[in-house]
Amino acid sequence: MTNYGGQAPLSYNKYLKVQQLIELQEKLALPEKHDELLFIIIHQTFELWFK
């Protein structure tokens, strides 16, 4: 962990905002389908990659 500007150490999860990314994975299918989450993750990754 690295300390930047006298602030608390910056962790991997904080730096990449992992919790916020997970919260964006809103499933709509009822009942839930495993493939839907896979679709969301893959396409979020593509959007970030090609940004």
CSV table of N, CA and C in Angstrom, one decimal:
chain,number,residue,atom,x,y,z
A,1,MET,N,0.8,-1.2,0.0
A,1,MET,CA,0.0,0.0,0.0
A,1,MET,C,0.9,1.2,0.0
A,2,THR,N,0.4,2.2,-0.7
A,2,THR,CA,1.2,3.5,-0.8
A,2,THR,C,0.5,4.6,-0.1
A,3,ASN,N,1.2,5.5,0.5
A,3,ASN,CA,0.6,6.7,1.1
A,3,ASN,C,0.8,7.9,0.2
A,4,TYR,N,-0.3,8.5,-0.2
A,4,TYR,CA,-0.2,9.7,-1.1
A,4,TYR,C,-0.6,10.9,-0.4
A,5,GLY,N,0.2,11.9,-0.3
A,5,GLY,CA,-0.1,13.2,0.2
A,5,GLY,C,-0.6,13.2,1.7
A,6,GLY,N,-0.1,12.4,2.5
A,6,GLY,CA,-0.4,12.3,3.9
A,6,GLY,C,-1.8,11.7,4.2
A,7,GLN,N,-2.4,11.1,3.2
A,7,GLN,CA,-3.7,10.5,3.4
A,7,GLN,C,-3.5,9.0,3.8
A,8,ALA,N,-4.6,8.4,4.1
A,8,ALA,CA,-4.5,6.9,4.5
A,8,ALA,C,-4.0,6.1,3.3
A,9,PRO,N,-3.3,5.0,3.6
A,9,PRO,CA,-2.8,4.2,2.5
A,9,PRO,C,-3.8,3.8,1.5
A,10,LEU,N,-3.4,3.8,0.3
A,10,LEU,CA,-4.4,3.5,-0.8
A,10,LEU,C,-4.3,2.0,-1.1
A,11,SER,N,-5.4,1.3,-1.0
A,11,SER,CA,-5.4,-0.2,-1.2
A,11,SER,C,-5.9,-0.4,-2.7
A,12,TYR,N,-5.7,-1.7,-3.1
A,12,TYR,CA,-6.1,-2.1,-4.4
A,12,TYR,C,-7.5,-1.9,-4.7
A,13,ASN,N,-8.4,-2.3,-3.7
A,13,ASN,CA,-9.8,-2.1,-3.9
A,13,ASN,C,-10.2,-0.6,-4.0
A,14,LYS,N,-9.6,0.2,-3.1
A,14,LYS,CA,-10.0,1.6,-3.2
A,14,LYS,C,-9.5,2.3,-4.5
A,15,TYR,N,-8.3,1.9,-4.9
A,15,TYR,CA,-7.7,2.5,-6.1
A,15,TYR,C,-8.6,2.1,-7.4
A,16,LEU,N,-9.0,0.9,-7.5
A,16,LEU,CA,-9.8,0.5,-8.6
A,16,LEU,C,-11.3,0.6,-8.4
A,17,LYS,N,-11.7,1.1,-7.2
A,17,LYS,CA,-13.1,1.2,-6.9
A,17,LYS,C,-14.0,0.0,-7.2
A,18,VAL,N,-13.4,-1.1,-6.7
A,18,VAL,CA,-14.0,-2.4,-6.9
A,18,VAL,C,-15.5,-2.5,-6.4
A,19,GLN,N,-15.8,-2.0,-5.3
A,19,GLN,CA,-17.1,-2.1,-4.7
A,19,GLN,C,-18.1,-1.3,-5.6
A,20,GLN,N,-17.7,-0.2,-6.1
A,20,GLN,CA,-18.6,0.6,-7.0
A,20,GLN,C,-18.8,-0.2,-8.3
A,21,LEU,N,-17.8,-0.8,-8.9
A,21,LEU,CA,-18.0,-1.6,-10.1
A,21,LEU,C,-18.9,-2.8,-9.9
A,22,ILE,N,-18.8,-3.5,-8.7
A,22,ILE,CA,-19.7,-4.6,-8.4
A,22,ILE,C,-21.1,-4.1,-8.3
A,23,GLU,N,-21.3,-2.9,-7.7
A,23,GLU,CA,-22.7,-2.4,-7.5
A,23,GLU,C,-23.3,-2.0,-8.9
A,24,LEU,N,-22.6,-1.8,-9.9
A,24,LEU,CA,-23.1,-1.5,-11.2
A,24,LEU,C,-23.6,-2.7,-12.0
A,25,GLN,N,-23.4,-3.9,-11.4
A,25,GLN,CA,-23.8,-5.1,-12.1
A,25,GLN,C,-25.2,-5.5,-11.7
A,26,GLU,N,-26.1,-4.7,-12.1
A,26,GLU,CA,-27.5,-5.0,-11.8
A,26,GLU,C,-28.2,-6.0,-12.7
A,27,LYS,N,-28.6,-7.1,-12.1
A,27,LYS,CA,-29.2,-8.1,-12.9
A,27,LYS,C,-30.7,-7.8,-13.0
A,28,LEU,N,-31.3,-8.1,-14.2
A,28,LEU,CA,-32.7,-7.8,-14.5
A,28,LEU,C,-33.5,-9.1,-14.6
A,29,ALA,N,-32.9,-10.1,-15.0
A,29,ALA,CA,-33.6,-11.4,-15.3
A,29,ALA,C,-34.2,-12.0,-14.0
A,30,LEU,N,-35.4,-12.5,-14.1
A,30,LEU,CA,-36.0,-13.2,-13.0
A,30,LEU,C,-36.5,-14.5,-13.5
A,31,PRO,N,-36.1,-15.6,-13.0
A,31,PRO,CA,-35.1,-15.8,-12.0
A,31,PRO,C,-33.7,-15.4,-12.6
A,32,GLU,N,-32.8,-15.2,-11.7
A,32,GLU,CA,-31.4,-14.8,-12.1
A,32,GLU,C,-30.8,-15.9,-12.9
A,33,LYS,N,-30.0,-15.4,-13.9
A,33,LYS,CA,-29.3,-16.3,-14.8
A,33,LYS,C,-27.8,-16.0,-14.7
A,34,HIS,N,-27.0,-17.1,-14.6
A,34,HIS,CA,-25.6,-16.9,-14.5
A,34,HIS,C,-25.0,-16.2,-15.8
A,35,ASP,N,-25.6,-16.5,-16.9
A,35,ASP,CA,-25.1,-15.9,-18.2
A,35,ASP,C,-25.3,-14.4,-18.2
A,36,GLU,N,-26.3,-13.9,-17.5
A,36,GLU,CA,-26.6,-12.5,-17.5
A,36,GLU,C,-25.4,-11.7,-16.8
A,37,LEU,N,-25.0,-12.2,-15.7
A,37,LEU,CA,-23.9,-11.6,-15.0
A,37,LEU,C,-22.6,-11.7,-15.8
A,38,LEU,N,-22.4,-12.8,-16.5
A,38,LEU,CA,-21.2,-12.9,-17.4
A,38,LEU,C,-21.3,-11.9,-18.5
A,39,PHE,N,-22.5,-11.7,-19.1
A,39,PHE,CA,-22.7,-10.7,-20.2
A,39,PHE,C,-22.4,-9.3,-19.7
A,40,ILE,N,-22.9,-9.0,-18.5
A,40,ILE,CA,-22.6,-7.6,-17.9
A,40,ILE,C,-21.1,-7.4,-17.7
A,41,ILE,N,-20.5,-8.4,-17.1
A,41,ILE,CA,-19.0,-8.2,-16.8
A,41,ILE,C,-18.2,-8.1,-18.1
A,42,ILE,N,-18.5,-8.9,-19.1
A,42,ILE,CA,-17.7,-8.9,-20.3
A,42,ILE,C,-17.9,-7.5,-21.0
A,43,HIS,N,-19.2,-7.1,-21.1
A,43,HIS,CA,-19.4,-5.8,-21.8
A,43,HIS,C,-19.0,-4.6,-21.1
A,44,GLN,N,-19.0,-4.6,-19.7
A,44,GLN,CA,-18.5,-3.5,-19.0
A,44,GLN,C,-17.0,-3.4,-19.2
A,45,THR,N,-16.3,-4.6,-19.3
A,45,THR,CA,-14.9,-4.7,-19.6
A,45,THR,C,-14.6,-4.1,-20.9
A,46,PHE,N,-15.3,-4.5,-21.9
A,46,PHE,CA,-15.1,-4.0,-23.3
A,46,PHE,C,-15.3,-2.4,-23.3
A,47,GLU,N,-16.3,-1.9,-22.6
A,47,GLU,CA,-16.5,-0.5,-22.6
A,47,GLU,C,-15.4,0.3,-22.0
A,48,LEU,N,-14.8,-0.3,-20.9
A,48,LEU,CA,-13.7,0.3,-20.2
A,48,LEU,C,-12.4,0.2,-21.1
A,49,TRP,N,-12.2,-0.9,-21.7
A,49,TRP,CA,-11.1,-1.2,-22.6
A,49,TRP,C,-11.0,-0.2,-23.8
A,50,PHE,N,-12.2,0.0,-24.4
A,50,PHE,CA,-12.2,0.8,-25.6
A,50,PHE,C,-12.5,2.3,-25.4
A,51,LYS,N,-12.6,2.7,-24.1
A,51,LYS,CA,-12.8,4.1,-23.7
A,51,LYS,C,-11.8,5.0,-24.3
